[in-house]
Amino acid sequence: MVLVSFIYGYIAKEEVFGPQTLILEEGAKGDWVYVVLEGKVKVRKRTPKGMVTIDTLGEGAIVGEIPFLLKTHKLRTASVIADGVVKLGILDKERLEKEYELLSPQLKSIIKTLVLRLEETTKKASLLAVS
Amino acid sequence: MAEKKKIPPVVHLSYSKGELIIKEGDYGISIYKILHGHVQIFKKSGTNKIPLATLGRGEVFGEMTFFNFLLEPRSASVEAIDDVEIEVWHPAMLTEEYKNMPPILRYISKQALDRLLRMNRIVDDLSSKKRQKKQKEINHREAKRKYYRKKWDQEFSYKPMGSSPELKLSGMIRDISPKGLGVEVAASNVINFPHNPGDKFEVNIQFPSGKTICVVAQIKSVKKSKTPGSLFLGLEFTDIDRDANKQITFFMMS
C-alpha cells in the first residue's frame, strides 16, 4: 500500500515502537486511529486456544479504526504488535470525528455495519484458524 | 469543509413472517434498515437453508452490494421471521455521498472493506478445508469398516446364556468381523426370550470349511431389519478362544 499525502495533514503525532512492542491491546480502552508510516505491525486476536496472528499490515495501513467507527464501545478488538521497528502516525481524532459527524445518518449506519461485519468475520476467521 | 448532506429519500415497507425480502443471486440495489421485528440471513446449499445471522431493530443489511458498487449479485437471502418494518434506502444518493466524502474517511472505509473481503475469503477457505478434512475422516472410517467387516449370509444358531442345552434359536449372519457379528433374527425369537442390549448369548458359527466355533456374544444394538418380521442385532464377542479367533481371521481373509 502507498501512503497518500493527505494523510499527513491528519497526523497529530508520530511515535516509534521497538520490535515486539504491544502497541494496542485487545480489550483495552481506546479509539484513537493510527496509520503505519514505516515498518510493519502484526494484528493478533485472542482465541480459547491462544493468540493467533490474523494479519500483517504495512505502510499506509490504518490501525485501530474499528472502535472509532463502531462508537458503541471504545474497546480494542485486536492486539497490534510491532513487527520490527515501526513508526506510527496518530490521527487527529477531533478533526476525524468532525468530518464523520457530517455524514448522513444512513451512510454512517452503512459504515458502522461494514465495521461490525469486519469484526465478526475476523473473529470467525481467528477461531477457524486454531480449530 | 463539506456542508451537511441532504438526507436521502427513504421508503418504509412491511413484511410478514416468512416473506422473502432479499433473494440470493438477485441483482438488488437497495439497502435496508430494520425499524421493527427480526430477519434471518441465510444461504441455500441444495435444498438446505444455512442460517448465517439473525438481525433485529436498528441493524442494516444489503450493504455489501453497496460497497461492491452493484457489481455482484446478492450473496445471501433475507427472510422476515416475524412482522417486520423496514426502511429502504435507495443507494444512488448514498453512492454519491460515499464518493464525495472526505478522502480520509473514504480511505479508512476502503481499508475496512478490503479487510472484510479478505477475512471472508479466509473464512471460506478454512471452512472448506475443514469440511474436506471431515469428509476424508469419514471416508477413512468407512474404508476401515469395510476392511474389518465381511458381508456374509450364513445361518447360525444361538441361545441365551445359561438356558437349557436343548434350546436352539436360529438366525442369519449378515456380516462378521474379528470383534463381532451383525445378525438378523426372527421377531418371534424376541417374544419368547429377551433380546436387549447387554444380554449375552452362546453363538455357534459354522464356516464353509466345515469348522464350527462356539463363542459368547453380547447385544450392542437392536434395530429394525429391512427383512419384514426380523430384527437386526449388533453382537460383540465377549468370550472367544484363540482357536475361534483364528478361524474368524482365516475366514475373513478368504
PDB file of C-alpha atoms in Angstrom, chain B residues 34-218:
ATOM      1  CA  ILE B  34     -34.819  -2.727  10.405  1.00  0.00           C
ATOM      2  CA  LEU B  35     -37.242  -0.485  12.300  1.00  0.00           C
ATOM      3  CA  HIS B  36     -39.184  -3.278  13.938  1.00  0.00           C
ATOM      4  CA  GLY B  37     -39.011  -7.089  14.070  1.00  0.00           C
ATOM      5  CA  HIS B  38     -36.355  -9.605  13.083  1.00  0.00           C
ATOM      6  CA  VAL B  39     -34.936 -11.081   9.915  1.00  0.00           C
ATOM      7  CA  GLN B  40     -32.867 -14.135   9.180  1.00  0.00           C
ATOM      8  CA  ILE B  41     -29.991 -14.080   6.712  1.00  0.00           C
ATOM      9  CA  PHE B  42     -29.380 -17.436   5.084  1.00  0.00           C
ATOM     10  CA  LYS B  43     -27.705 -19.122   2.149  1.00  0.00           C
ATOM     11  CA  LYS B  44     -29.057 -22.074   0.207  1.00  0.00           C
ATOM     12  CA  SER B  45     -26.970 -25.170  -0.272  1.00  0.00           C
ATOM     13  CA  GLY B  46     -29.003 -27.513  -2.470  1.00  0.00           C
ATOM     14  CA  THR B  47     -32.302 -27.698  -0.630  1.00  0.00           C
ATOM     15  CA  ASN B  48     -30.739 -26.868   2.743  1.00  0.00           C
ATOM     16  CA  LYS B  49     -31.065 -23.470   4.347  1.00  0.00           C
ATOM     17  CA  ILE B  50     -27.864 -22.435   6.105  1.00  0.00           C
ATOM     18  CA  PRO B  51     -28.654 -19.660   8.587  1.00  0.00           C
ATOM     19  CA  LEU B  52     -25.917 -17.035   8.787  1.00  0.00           C
ATOM     20  CA  ALA B  53     -27.309 -14.455  11.184  1.00  0.00           C
ATOM     21  CA  THR B  54     -30.415 -13.030  12.798  1.00  0.00           C
ATOM     22  CA  LEU B  55     -30.727  -9.269  12.784  1.00  0.00           C
ATOM     23  CA  GLY B  56     -33.039  -7.020  14.769  1.00  0.00           C
ATOM     24  CA  ARG B  57     -34.044  -3.446  15.235  1.00  0.00           C
ATOM     25  CA  GLY B  58     -31.572  -0.806  14.119  1.00  0.00           C
ATOM     26  CA  GLU B  59     -29.453  -3.229  12.122  1.00  0.00           C
ATOM     27  CA  VAL B  60     -28.659  -2.782   8.453  1.00  0.00           C
ATOM     28  CA  PHE B  61     -28.485  -5.393   5.704  1.00  0.00           C
ATOM     29  CA  GLY B  62     -27.925  -5.434   1.947  1.00  0.00           C
ATOM     30  CA  GLU B  63     -24.934  -3.151   2.399  1.00  0.00           C
ATOM     31  CA  MET B  64     -22.401  -5.444   0.699  1.00  0.00           C
ATOM     32  CA  THR B  65     -23.894  -4.722  -2.714  1.00  0.00           C
ATOM     33  CA  PHE B  66     -23.396  -1.032  -1.977  1.00  0.00           C
ATOM     34  CA  PHE B  67     -19.719  -1.482  -1.266  1.00  0.00           C
ATOM     35  CA  ASN B  68     -19.247  -3.726  -4.268  1.00  0.00           C
ATOM     36  CA  PHE B  69     -20.710  -0.885  -6.339  1.00  0.00           C
ATOM     37  CA  LEU B  70     -23.553  -3.112  -7.518  1.00  0.00           C
ATOM     38  CA  LEU B  71     -21.247  -5.400  -9.454  1.00  0.00           C
ATOM     39  CA  GLU B  72     -22.143  -8.563  -7.579  1.00  0.00           C
ATOM     40  CA  PRO B  73     -25.491 -10.260  -7.022  1.00  0.00           C
ATOM     41  CA  ARG B  74     -26.888 -10.643  -3.506  1.00  0.00           C
ATOM     42  CA  SER B  75     -24.693 -13.090  -1.621  1.00  0.00           C
ATOM     43  CA  ALA B  76     -27.446 -14.353   0.710  1.00  0.00           C
ATOM     44  CA  SER B  77     -31.221 -14.347   1.175  1.00  0.00           C
ATOM     45  CA  VAL B  78     -33.088 -12.464   3.880  1.00  0.00           C
ATOM     46  CA  GLU B  79     -36.444 -13.536   5.275  1.00  0.00           C
ATOM     47  CA  ALA B  80     -38.781 -11.946   7.813  1.00  0.00           C
ATOM     48  CA  ILE B  81     -39.063 -14.134  10.928  1.00  0.00           C
ATOM     49  CA  ASP B  82     -41.847 -12.087  12.466  1.00  0.00           C
ATOM     50  CA  ASP B  83     -43.723  -8.973  11.413  1.00  0.00           C
ATOM     51  CA  VAL B  84     -41.041  -6.662  10.153  1.00  0.00           C
ATOM     52  CA  GLU B  85     -40.971  -2.990   9.330  1.00  0.00           C
ATOM     53  CA  ILE B  86     -38.115  -1.801   7.216  1.00  0.00           C
ATOM     54  CA  GLU B  87     -36.689   1.439   5.952  1.00  0.00           C
ATOM     55  CA  VAL B  88     -35.408   1.098   2.400  1.00  0.00           C
ATOM     56  CA  TRP B  89     -32.659   3.347   1.144  1.00  0.00           C
ATOM     57  CA  HIS B  90     -32.039   3.855  -2.487  1.00  0.00           C
ATOM     58  CA  PRO B  91     -28.270   3.745  -2.957  1.00  0.00           C
ATOM     59  CA  ALA B  92     -27.906   6.421  -5.667  1.00  0.00           C
ATOM     60  CA  MET B  93     -27.616   9.341  -3.293  1.00  0.00           C
ATOM     61  CA  LEU B  94     -25.558   7.353  -0.805  1.00  0.00           C
ATOM     62  CA  THR B  95     -23.155   6.276  -3.531  1.00  0.00           C
ATOM     63  CA  GLU B  96     -22.760   9.921  -4.470  1.00  0.00           C
ATOM     64  CA  GLU B  97     -22.154  10.839  -0.837  1.00  0.00           C
ATOM     65  CA  TYR B  98     -19.728   7.930  -0.381  1.00  0.00           C
ATOM     66  CA  LYS B  99     -17.708   9.038  -3.386  1.00  0.00           C
ATOM     67  CA  ASN B 100     -17.595  12.620  -2.199  1.00  0.00           C
ATOM     68  CA  MET B 101     -16.947  12.099   1.479  1.00  0.00           C
ATOM     69  CA  PRO B 102     -13.699  13.384   2.996  1.00  0.00           C
ATOM     70  CA  PRO B 103     -10.806  11.368   1.494  1.00  0.00           C
ATOM     71  CA  ILE B 104      -9.601  10.283   4.932  1.00  0.00           C
ATOM     72  CA  LEU B 105     -12.960   8.621   5.691  1.00  0.00           C
ATOM     73  CA  ARG B 106     -13.066   7.009   2.283  1.00  0.00           C
ATOM     74  CA  TYR B 107      -9.510   5.781   2.823  1.00  0.00           C
ATOM     75  CA  ILE B 108     -10.437   4.240   6.188  1.00  0.00           C
ATOM     76  CA  SER B 109     -13.684   2.683   4.880  1.00  0.00           C
ATOM     77  CA  LYS B 110     -11.949   1.280   1.810  1.00  0.00           C
ATOM     78  CA  GLN B 111      -9.378  -0.461   4.022  1.00  0.00           C
ATOM     79  CA  ALA B 112     -12.096  -1.877   6.266  1.00  0.00           C
ATOM     80  CA  LEU B 113     -13.911  -3.168   3.162  1.00  0.00           C
ATOM     81  CA  ASP B 114     -10.741  -4.753   1.730  1.00  0.00           C
ATOM     82  CA  ARG B 115     -10.049  -6.423   5.074  1.00  0.00           C
ATOM     83  CA  LEU B 116     -13.606  -7.696   5.294  1.00  0.00           C
ATOM     84  CA  LEU B 117     -13.383  -9.216   1.819  1.00  0.00           C
ATOM     85  CA  ARG B 118     -10.050 -10.822   2.731  1.00  0.00           C
ATOM     86  CA  MET B 119     -11.443 -12.185   6.018  1.00  0.00           C
ATOM     87  CA  ASN B 120     -14.471 -13.554   4.143  1.00  0.00           C
ATOM     88  CA  ARG B 121     -12.121 -15.394   1.811  1.00  0.00           C
ATOM     89  CA  ILE B 122     -10.127 -16.761   4.759  1.00  0.00           C
ATOM     90  CA  VAL B 123     -13.312 -17.981   6.437  1.00  0.00           C
ATOM     91  CA  ASP B 124     -14.479 -19.627   3.198  1.00  0.00           C
ATOM     92  CA  ASP B 125     -11.080 -21.272   2.662  1.00  0.00           C
ATOM     93  CA  LEU B 126     -10.746 -22.528   6.220  1.00  0.00           C
ATOM     94  CA  SER B 127     -14.327 -23.832   6.334  1.00  0.00           C
ATOM     95  CA  SER B 128     -13.972 -25.710   3.068  1.00  0.00           C
ATOM     96  CA  LYS B 129     -10.653 -27.169   4.226  1.00  0.00           C
ATOM     97  CA  LYS B 130     -12.328 -28.234   7.441  1.00  0.00           C
ATOM     98  CA  ARG B 131     -15.204 -29.807   5.503  1.00  0.00           C
ATOM     99  CA  GLN B 132     -12.748 -31.676   3.277  1.00  0.00           C
ATOM    100  CA  LYS B 133     -10.836 -32.934   6.289  1.00  0.00           C
ATOM    101  CA  LYS B 134     -14.051 -34.158   7.881  1.00  0.00           C
ATOM    102  CA  GLN B 135     -15.080 -35.898   4.637  1.00  0.00           C
ATOM    103  CA  LYS B 136     -11.660 -37.535   4.466  1.00  0.00           C
ATOM    104  CA  GLU B 137     -12.046 -38.817   8.014  1.00  0.00           C
ATOM    105  CA  ILE B 138     -15.483 -40.235   7.192  1.00  0.00           C
ATOM    106  CA  ASN B 139     -14.146 -41.909   4.048  1.00  0.00           C
ATOM    107  CA  HIS B 140     -11.248 -43.307   6.016  1.00  0.00           C
ATOM    108  CA  ARG B 141     -13.543 -44.655   8.722  1.00  0.00           C
ATOM    109  CA  GLU B 142     -15.813 -46.249   6.128  1.00  0.00           C
ATOM    110  CA  ALA B 143     -12.887 -47.802   4.313  1.00  0.00           C
ATOM    111  CA  LYS B 144     -11.625 -49.179   7.607  1.00  0.00           C
ATOM    112  CA  ARG B 145     -15.038 -50.578   8.409  1.00  0.00           C
ATOM    113  CA  LYS B 146     -15.281 -52.239   5.037  1.00  0.00           C
ATOM    114  CA  TYR B 147     -11.913 -53.822   5.584  1.00  0.00           C
ATOM    115  CA  TYR B 148     -12.754 -55.136   9.006  1.00  0.00           C
ATOM    116  CA  ARG B 149     -16.261 -56.299   8.264  1.00  0.00           C
ATOM    117  CA  LYS B 150     -17.070 -59.005   5.815  1.00  0.00           C
ATOM    118  CA  LYS B 151     -20.507 -59.434   4.373  1.00  0.00           C
ATOM    119  CA  TRP B 152     -21.715 -62.973   4.821  1.00  0.00           C
ATOM    120  CA  ASP B 153     -25.099 -64.643   4.581  1.00  0.00           C
ATOM    121  CA  GLN B 154     -24.945 -67.713   6.739  1.00  0.00           C
ATOM    122  CA  GLU B 155     -27.406 -69.408   9.042  1.00  0.00           C
ATOM    123  CA  PHE B 156     -26.346 -69.765  12.673  1.00  0.00           C
ATOM    124  CA  SER B 157     -27.755 -70.980  15.952  1.00  0.00           C
ATOM    125  CA  TYR B 158     -27.690 -69.323  19.350  1.00  0.00           C
ATOM    126  CA  LYS B 159     -29.260 -69.466  22.791  1.00  0.00           C
ATOM    127  CA  PRO B 160     -29.383 -67.217  25.820  1.00  0.00           C
ATOM    128  CA  MET B 161     -26.528 -67.814  28.285  1.00  0.00           C
ATOM    129  CA  GLY B 162     -27.408 -70.411  30.915  1.00  0.00           C
ATOM    130  CA  SER B 163     -30.592 -71.611  29.178  1.00  0.00           C
ATOM    131  CA  SER B 164     -31.318 -75.297  28.666  1.00  0.00           C
ATOM    132  CA  PRO B 165     -28.847 -77.147  26.411  1.00  0.00           C
ATOM    133  CA  GLU B 166     -31.706 -78.303  24.179  1.00  0.00           C
ATOM    134  CA  LEU B 167     -32.767 -74.772  23.309  1.00  0.00           C
ATOM    135  CA  LYS B 168     -31.682 -73.692  19.831  1.00  0.00           C
ATOM    136  CA  LEU B 169     -32.688 -70.388  18.295  1.00  0.00           C
ATOM    137  CA  SER B 170     -31.621 -69.571  14.785  1.00  0.00           C
ATOM    138  CA  GLY B 171     -30.902 -66.554  12.651  1.00  0.00           C
ATOM    139  CA  MET B 172     -28.860 -65.301   9.750  1.00  0.00           C
ATOM    140  CA  ILE B 173     -25.385 -63.815   9.973  1.00  0.00           C
ATOM    141  CA  ARG B 174     -25.168 -60.753   7.680  1.00  0.00           C
ATOM    142  CA  ASP B 175     -21.654 -59.610   8.435  1.00  0.00           C
ATOM    143  CA  ILE B 176     -18.700 -60.693  10.513  1.00  0.00           C
ATOM    144  CA  SER B 177     -15.608 -59.023  11.958  1.00  0.00           C
ATOM    145  CA  PRO B 178     -12.954 -60.116  14.469  1.00  0.00           C
ATOM    146  CA  LYS B 179     -14.943 -58.127  17.039  1.00  0.00           C
ATOM    147  CA  GLY B 180     -18.479 -59.364  16.418  1.00  0.00           C
ATOM    148  CA  LEU B 181     -21.409 -60.116  14.169  1.00  0.00           C
ATOM    149  CA  GLY B 182     -24.295 -58.372  12.502  1.00  0.00           C
ATOM    150  CA  VAL B 183     -27.203 -60.802  12.551  1.00  0.00           C
ATOM    151  CA  GLU B 184     -30.854 -60.972  11.621  1.00  0.00           C
ATOM    152  CA  VAL B 185     -33.245 -62.897  13.857  1.00  0.00           C
ATOM    153  CA  ALA B 186     -36.996 -63.532  13.701  1.00  0.00           C
ATOM    154  CA  ALA B 187     -39.021 -61.144  15.822  1.00  0.00           C
ATOM    155  CA  SER B 188     -40.755 -64.222  17.274  1.00  0.00           C
ATOM    156  CA  ASN B 189     -37.467 -65.183  18.994  1.00  0.00           C
ATOM    157  CA  VAL B 190     -37.652 -61.888  20.809  1.00  0.00           C
ATOM    158  CA  ILE B 191     -41.175 -62.509  22.035  1.00  0.00           C
ATOM    159  CA  ASN B 192     -40.093 -65.693  23.806  1.00  0.00           C
ATOM    160  CA  PHE B 193     -36.655 -64.594  25.022  1.00  0.00           C
ATOM    161  CA  PRO B 194     -35.384 -61.137  25.904  1.00  0.00           C
ATOM    162  CA  HIS B 195     -33.047 -59.582  23.320  1.00  0.00           C
ATOM    163  CA  ASN B 196     -31.917 -56.401  24.997  1.00  0.00           C
ATOM    164  CA  PRO B 197     -28.620 -54.569  24.713  1.00  0.00           C
ATOM    165  CA  GLY B 198     -26.280 -56.165  27.228  1.00  0.00           C
ATOM    166  CA  ASP B 199     -27.879 -59.650  27.007  1.00  0.00           C
ATOM    167  CA  LYS B 200     -25.401 -62.434  26.347  1.00  0.00           C
ATOM    168  CA  PHE B 201     -25.800 -65.456  24.092  1.00  0.00           C
ATOM    169  CA  GLU B 202     -23.872 -68.563  23.227  1.00  0.00           C
ATOM    170  CA  VAL B 203     -23.403 -68.467  19.476  1.00  0.00           C
ATOM    171  CA  ASN B 204     -22.471 -71.302  17.146  1.00  0.00           C
ATOM    172  CA  ILE B 205     -20.939 -70.397  13.835  1.00  0.00           C
ATOM    173  CA  GLN B 206     -20.192 -72.837  11.063  1.00  0.00           C
ATOM    174  CA  PHE B 207     -17.612 -71.852   8.470  1.00  0.00           C
ATOM    175  CA  PRO B 208     -17.569 -73.025   4.823  1.00  0.00           C
ATOM    176  CA  SER B 209     -14.550 -75.171   5.759  1.00  0.00           C
ATOM    177  CA  GLY B 210     -16.920 -77.204   7.954  1.00  0.00           C
ATOM    178  CA  LYS B 211     -15.291 -75.987  11.180  1.00  0.00           C
ATOM    179  CA  THR B 212     -17.650 -74.804  13.908  1.00  0.00           C
ATOM    180  CA  ILE B 213     -16.885 -72.417  16.723  1.00  0.00           C
ATOM    181  CA  CYS B 214     -18.802 -71.567  19.861  1.00  0.00           C
ATOM    182  CA  VAL B 215     -18.414 -68.074  21.282  1.00  0.00           C
ATOM    183  CA  VAL B 216     -20.153 -65.793  23.766  1.00  0.00           C
ATOM    184  CA  ALA B 217     -21.537 -62.575  22.299  1.00  0.00           C
ATOM    185  CA  GLN B 218     -23.351 -59.632  23.807  1.00  0.00           C
TER     186      GLN B 218
END
